[in-house]
Amino acid sequence: METNSYEGENSFNIFSALGIKQKELIHSAFIANLLNPKGNHGCKDLFLKQFLSVLKEKEIIENFETNVYVNTELFLYNTDANADLGKIDIWIKEKENPNYILIENKIFAGDGYQQLKKYSTYFG
């Protein structure tokens, strides 16, 4: 089994075991499915609740319900500026609330040029 500096010698990595360690789109789809209360894992909102419990922005998540949309590949475009603002790897949105949780899944890549600033501007 391959080991990384952040993994212990006996750590298990499902993505390495399946030979898809560097496939970001597959990772995002897997993570989104786990976070989705309607995912086919059968655990309802268990994974989403656990994820929300570790977020530091308590004021955002205290009232965040598990009645959410969870999706991958949200492409952002500013029509006024005719500008492509990039894409969000995984996004979670409450059905009746304007709040989003955005997840960037980085595999051997850094942030794009002003990536978070663009997202902040887009979501205001």
PDB file of N, CA and C in Angstrom, residues 49-106:
ATOM      1  N   LYS A  49     -24.464  15.723   8.862  1.00  0.00           N
ATOM      2  CA  LYS A  49     -24.455  16.239  10.236  1.00  0.00           C
ATOM      3  C   LYS A  49     -23.054  16.192  10.835  1.00  0.00           C
ATOM      4  N   GLN A  50     -22.321  15.118  10.588  1.00  0.00           N
ATOM      5  CA  GLN A  50     -20.952  15.018  11.083  1.00  0.00           C
ATOM      6  C   GLN A  50     -20.071  16.088  10.447  1.00  0.00           C
ATOM      7  N   PHE A  51     -20.222  16.299   9.158  1.00  0.00           N
ATOM      8  CA  PHE A  51     -19.457  17.329   8.459  1.00  0.00           C
ATOM      9  C   PHE A  51     -19.781  18.707   9.026  1.00  0.00           C
ATOM     10  N   LEU A  52     -21.057  19.003   9.190  1.00  0.00           N
ATOM     11  CA  LEU A  52     -21.465  20.300   9.727  1.00  0.00           C
ATOM     12  C   LEU A  52     -20.947  20.512  11.149  1.00  0.00           C
ATOM     13  N   SER A  53     -20.838  19.449  11.908  1.00  0.00           N
ATOM     14  CA  SER A  53     -20.402  19.588  13.301  1.00  0.00           C
ATOM     15  C   SER A  53     -18.941  20.021  13.430  1.00  0.00           C
ATOM     16  N   VAL A  54     -18.147  19.841  12.402  1.00  0.00           N
ATOM     17  CA  VAL A  54     -16.733  20.228  12.490  1.00  0.00           C
ATOM     18  C   VAL A  54     -16.444  21.586  11.865  1.00  0.00           C
ATOM     19  N   LEU A  55     -17.431  22.187  11.236  1.00  0.00           N
ATOM     20  CA  LEU A  55     -17.209  23.509  10.643  1.00  0.00           C
ATOM     21  C   LEU A  55     -17.062  24.557  11.737  1.00  0.00           C
ATOM     22  N   LYS A  56     -16.191  25.521  11.497  1.00  0.00           N
ATOM     23  CA  LYS A  56     -15.906  26.554  12.493  1.00  0.00           C
ATOM     24  C   LYS A  56     -16.911  27.700  12.469  1.00  0.00           C
ATOM     25  N   GLU A  57     -17.571  27.923  11.359  1.00  0.00           N
ATOM     26  CA  GLU A  57     -18.500  29.042  11.216  1.00  0.00           C
ATOM     27  C   GLU A  57     -19.842  28.688  11.850  1.00  0.00           C
ATOM     28  N   LYS A  58     -19.885  28.695  13.167  1.00  0.00           N
ATOM     29  CA  LYS A  58     -21.074  28.258  13.895  1.00  0.00           C
ATOM     30  C   LYS A  58     -22.329  29.033  13.519  1.00  0.00           C
ATOM     31  N   GLU A  59     -22.195  30.352  13.277  1.00  0.00           N
ATOM     32  CA  GLU A  59     -23.386  31.138  12.958  1.00  0.00           C
ATOM     33  C   GLU A  59     -24.008  30.707  11.636  1.00  0.00           C
ATOM     34  N   ILE A  60     -23.212  30.154  10.746  1.00  0.00           N
ATOM     35  CA  ILE A  60     -23.747  29.690   9.460  1.00  0.00           C
ATOM     36  C   ILE A  60     -24.426  28.342   9.626  1.00  0.00           C
ATOM     37  N   ILE A  61     -23.817  27.453  10.389  1.00  0.00           N
ATOM     38  CA  ILE A  61     -24.326  26.087  10.434  1.00  0.00           C
ATOM     39  C   ILE A  61     -25.298  25.791  11.560  1.00  0.00           C
ATOM     40  N   GLU A  62     -25.416  26.677  12.546  1.00  0.00           N
ATOM     41  CA  GLU A  62     -26.316  26.391  13.659  1.00  0.00           C
ATOM     42  C   GLU A  62     -27.733  26.105  13.178  1.00  0.00           C
ATOM     43  N   ASN A  63     -28.177  26.854  12.183  1.00  0.00           N
ATOM     44  CA  ASN A  63     -29.532  26.678  11.675  1.00  0.00           C
ATOM     45  C   ASN A  63     -29.562  25.991  10.318  1.00  0.00           C
ATOM     46  N   PHE A  64     -28.432  25.467   9.906  1.00  0.00           N
ATOM     47  CA  PHE A  64     -28.369  24.794   8.615  1.00  0.00           C
ATOM     48  C   PHE A  64     -29.106  23.468   8.734  1.00  0.00           C
ATOM     49  N   GLU A  65     -30.124  23.323   7.956  1.00  0.00           N
ATOM     50  CA  GLU A  65     -30.954  22.124   8.004  1.00  0.00           C
ATOM     51  C   GLU A  65     -30.363  21.040   7.101  1.00  0.00           C
ATOM     52  N   THR A  66     -30.863  19.862   7.252  1.00  0.00           N
ATOM     53  CA  THR A  66     -30.401  18.784   6.385  1.00  0.00           C
ATOM     54  C   THR A  66     -31.332  18.599   5.182  1.00  0.00           C
ATOM     55  N   ASN A  67     -32.225  19.548   4.977  1.00  0.00           N
ATOM     56  CA  ASN A  67     -33.077  19.570   3.794  1.00  0.00           C
ATOM     57  C   ASN A  67     -32.323  20.375   2.727  1.00  0.00           C
ATOM     58  N   VAL A  68     -31.408  19.722   2.053  1.00  0.00           N
ATOM     59  CA  VAL A  68     -30.450  20.425   1.199  1.00  0.00           C
ATOM     60  C   VAL A  68     -30.343  19.797  -0.179  1.00  0.00           C
ATOM     61  N   TYR A  69     -29.766  20.584  -1.077  1.00  0.00           N
ATOM     62  CA  TYR A  69     -29.296  20.085  -2.365  1.00  0.00           C
ATOM     63  C   TYR A  69     -27.795  19.895  -2.232  1.00  0.00           C
ATOM     64  N   VAL A  70     -27.282  18.792  -2.710  1.00  0.00           N
ATOM     65  CA  VAL A  70     -25.839  18.565  -2.749  1.00  0.00           C
ATOM     66  C   VAL A  70     -25.500  18.200  -4.188  1.00  0.00           C
ATOM     67  N   ASN A  71     -24.592  18.979  -4.786  1.00  0.00           N
ATOM     68  CA  ASN A  71     -24.246  18.749  -6.184  1.00  0.00           C
ATOM     69  C   ASN A  71     -22.768  18.969  -6.422  1.00  0.00           C
ATOM     70  N   THR A  72     -22.326  18.575  -7.594  1.00  0.00           N
ATOM     71  CA  THR A  72     -20.950  18.807  -8.013  1.00  0.00           C
ATOM     72  C   THR A  72     -20.949  19.677  -9.262  1.00  0.00           C
ATOM     73  N   GLU A  73     -19.793  20.269  -9.525  1.00  0.00           N
ATOM     74  CA  GLU A  73     -19.562  21.010 -10.768  1.00  0.00           C
ATOM     75  C   GLU A  73     -20.542  22.172 -10.980  1.00  0.00           C
ATOM     76  N   LEU A  74     -20.499  23.153 -10.103  1.00  0.00           N
ATOM     77  CA  LEU A  74     -21.300  24.362 -10.267  1.00  0.00           C
ATOM     78  C   LEU A  74     -20.439  25.386 -11.003  1.00  0.00           C
ATOM     79  N   PHE A  75     -20.764  25.649 -12.262  1.00  0.00           N
ATOM     80  CA  PHE A  75     -20.004  26.597 -13.071  1.00  0.00           C
ATOM     81  C   PHE A  75     -20.523  28.011 -12.827  1.00  0.00           C
ATOM     82  N   LEU A  76     -19.597  28.923 -12.579  1.00  0.00           N
ATOM     83  CA  LEU A  76     -19.946  30.314 -12.282  1.00  0.00           C
ATOM     84  C   LEU A  76     -19.559  31.195 -13.455  1.00  0.00           C
ATOM     85  N   TYR A  77     -20.498  32.060 -13.843  1.00  0.00           N
ATOM     86  CA  TYR A  77     -20.247  32.964 -14.962  1.00  0.00           C
ATOM     87  C   TYR A  77     -20.876  34.312 -14.664  1.00  0.00           C
ATOM     88  N   ASN A  78     -20.120  35.372 -14.861  1.00  0.00           N
ATOM     89  CA  ASN A  78     -20.622  36.729 -14.662  1.00  0.00           C
ATOM     90  C   ASN A  78     -20.990  37.284 -16.039  1.00  0.00           C
ATOM     91  N   THR A  79     -22.287  37.365 -16.317  1.00  0.00           N
ATOM     92  CA  THR A  79     -22.729  37.840 -17.631  1.00  0.00           C
ATOM     93  C   THR A  79     -22.434  39.321 -17.835  1.00  0.00           C
ATOM     94  N   ASP A  80     -22.495  40.120 -16.755  1.00  0.00           N
ATOM     95  CA  ASP A  80     -22.199  41.548 -16.882  1.00  0.00           C
ATOM     96  C   ASP A  80     -20.763  41.787 -17.327  1.00  0.00           C
ATOM     97  N   ALA A  81     -19.847  41.023 -16.799  1.00  0.00           N
ATOM     98  CA  ALA A  81     -18.428  41.193 -17.130  1.00  0.00           C
ATOM     99  C   ALA A  81     -17.978  40.221 -18.214  1.00  0.00           C
ATOM    100  N   ASN A  82     -18.893  39.373 -18.699  1.00  0.00           N
ATOM    101  CA  ASN A  82     -18.557  38.362 -19.696  1.00  0.00           C
ATOM    102  C   ASN A  82     -17.329  37.567 -19.241  1.00  0.00           C
ATOM    103  N   ALA A  83     -17.406  37.080 -18.007  1.00  0.00           N
ATOM    104  CA  ALA A  83     -16.243  36.424 -17.415  1.00  0.00           C
ATOM    105  C   ALA A  83     -16.595  35.072 -16.806  1.00  0.00           C
ATOM    106  N   ASP A  84     -15.753  34.103 -17.096  1.00  0.00           N
ATOM    107  CA  ASP A  84     -15.838  32.790 -16.472  1.00  0.00           C
ATOM    108  C   ASP A  84     -15.185  32.901 -15.100  1.00  0.00           C
ATOM    109  N   LEU A  85     -15.908  32.579 -14.039  1.00  0.00           N
ATOM    110  CA  LEU A  85     -15.383  32.703 -12.684  1.00  0.00           C
ATOM    111  C   LEU A  85     -14.927  31.366 -12.104  1.00  0.00           C
ATOM    112  N   GLY A  86     -14.939  30.336 -12.902  1.00  0.00           N
ATOM    113  CA  GLY A  86     -14.481  29.032 -12.442  1.00  0.00           C
ATOM    114  C   GLY A  86     -15.643  28.132 -12.075  1.00  0.00           C
ATOM    115  N   LYS A  87     -15.320  27.059 -11.376  1.00  0.00           N
ATOM    116  CA  LYS A  87     -16.364  26.121 -10.964  1.00  0.00           C
ATOM    117  C   LYS A  87     -16.129  25.671  -9.536  1.00  0.00           C
ATOM    118  N   ILE A  88     -17.216  25.378  -8.866  1.00  0.00           N
ATOM    119  CA  ILE A  88     -17.190  24.854  -7.508  1.00  0.00           C
ATOM    120  C   ILE A  88     -17.237  23.333  -7.622  1.00  0.00           C
ATOM    121  N   ASP A  89     -16.336  22.651  -6.937  1.00  0.00           N
ATOM    122  CA  ASP A  89     -16.298  21.188  -7.025  1.00  0.00           C
ATOM    123  C   ASP A  89     -17.524  20.547  -6.388  1.00  0.00           C
ATOM    124  N   ILE A  90     -17.849  20.967  -5.165  1.00  0.00           N
ATOM    125  CA  ILE A  90     -19.016  20.429  -4.455  1.00  0.00           C
ATOM    126  C   ILE A  90     -19.726  21.601  -3.792  1.00  0.00           C
ATOM    127  N   TRP A  91     -21.031  21.647  -3.908  1.00  0.00           N
ATOM    128  CA  TRP A  91     -21.786  22.714  -3.237  1.00  0.00           C
ATOM    129  C   TRP A  91     -23.008  22.127  -2.556  1.00  0.00           C
ATOM    130  N   ILE A  92     -23.276  22.715  -1.404  1.00  0.00           N
ATOM    131  CA  ILE A  92     -24.418  22.305  -0.592  1.00  0.00           C
ATOM    132  C   ILE A  92     -25.264  23.550  -0.362  1.00  0.00           C
ATOM    133  N   LYS A  93     -26.545  23.456  -0.638  1.00  0.00           N
ATOM    134  CA  LYS A  93     -27.433  24.600  -0.475  1.00  0.00           C
ATOM    135  C   LYS A  93     -28.712  24.152   0.191  1.00  0.00           C
ATOM    136  N   GLU A  94     -29.088  24.926   1.193  1.00  0.00           N
ATOM    137  CA  GLU A  94     -30.389  24.673   1.815  1.00  0.00           C
ATOM    138  C   GLU A  94     -31.491  25.055   0.844  1.00  0.00           C
ATOM    139  N   LYS A  95     -32.559  24.326   0.872  1.00  0.00           N
ATOM    140  CA  LYS A  95     -33.654  24.584  -0.060  1.00  0.00           C
ATOM    141  C   LYS A  95     -34.352  25.912   0.197  1.00  0.00           C
ATOM    142  N   GLU A  96     -34.485  26.324   1.447  1.00  0.00           N
ATOM    143  CA  GLU A  96     -35.213  27.546   1.767  1.00  0.00           C
ATOM    144  C   GLU A  96     -34.312  28.649   2.321  1.00  0.00           C
ATOM    145  N   ASN A  97     -33.029  28.589   2.075  1.00  0.00           N
ATOM    146  CA  ASN A  97     -32.078  29.526   2.649  1.00  0.00           C
ATOM    147  C   ASN A  97     -31.048  29.906   1.591  1.00  0.00           C
ATOM    148  N   PRO A  98     -30.606  31.153   1.566  1.00  0.00           N
ATOM    149  CA  PRO A  98     -29.629  31.550   0.549  1.00  0.00           C
ATOM    150  C   PRO A  98     -28.197  31.083   0.838  1.00  0.00           C
ATOM    151  N   ASN A  99     -27.960  30.470   1.995  1.00  0.00           N
ATOM    152  CA  ASN A  99     -26.604  30.045   2.340  1.00  0.00           C
ATOM    153  C   ASN A  99     -26.151  28.846   1.515  1.00  0.00           C
ATOM    154  N   TYR A 100     -24.878  28.886   1.155  1.00  0.00           N
ATOM    155  CA  TYR A 100     -24.219  27.777   0.468  1.00  0.00           C
ATOM    156  C   TYR A 100     -23.031  27.339   1.298  1.00  0.00           C
ATOM    157  N   ILE A 101     -22.668  26.095   1.185  1.00  0.00           N
ATOM    158  CA  ILE A 101     -21.369  25.617   1.639  1.00  0.00           C
ATOM    159  C   ILE A 101     -20.664  25.142   0.379  1.00  0.00           C
ATOM    160  N   LEU A 102     -19.492  25.707   0.134  1.00  0.00           N
ATOM    161  CA  LEU A 102     -18.722  25.389  -1.068  1.00  0.00           C
ATOM    162  C   LEU A 102     -17.499  24.582  -0.670  1.00  0.00           C
ATOM    163  N   ILE A 103     -17.236  23.534  -1.419  1.00  0.00           N
ATOM    164  CA  ILE A 103     -16.078  22.679  -1.139  1.00  0.00           C
ATOM    165  C   ILE A 103     -15.213  22.617  -2.377  1.00  0.00           C
ATOM    166  N   GLU A 104     -13.956  22.966  -2.210  1.00  0.00           N
ATOM    167  CA  GLU A 104     -12.968  22.845  -3.279  1.00  0.00           C
ATOM    168  C   GLU A 104     -12.156  21.594  -3.010  1.00  0.00           C
ATOM    169  N   ASN A 105     -12.124  20.712  -3.950  1.00  0.00           N
ATOM    170  CA  ASN A 105     -11.412  19.444  -3.855  1.00  0.00           C
ATOM    171  C   ASN A 105     -10.124  19.586  -4.658  1.00  0.00           C
ATOM    172  N   LYS A 106      -9.003  19.688  -3.980  1.00  0.00           N
ATOM    173  CA  LYS A 106      -7.716  19.922  -4.653  1.00  0.00           C
ATOM    174  C   LYS A 106      -6.853  18.672  -4.590  1.00  0.00           C
TER     175      LYS A 106
END
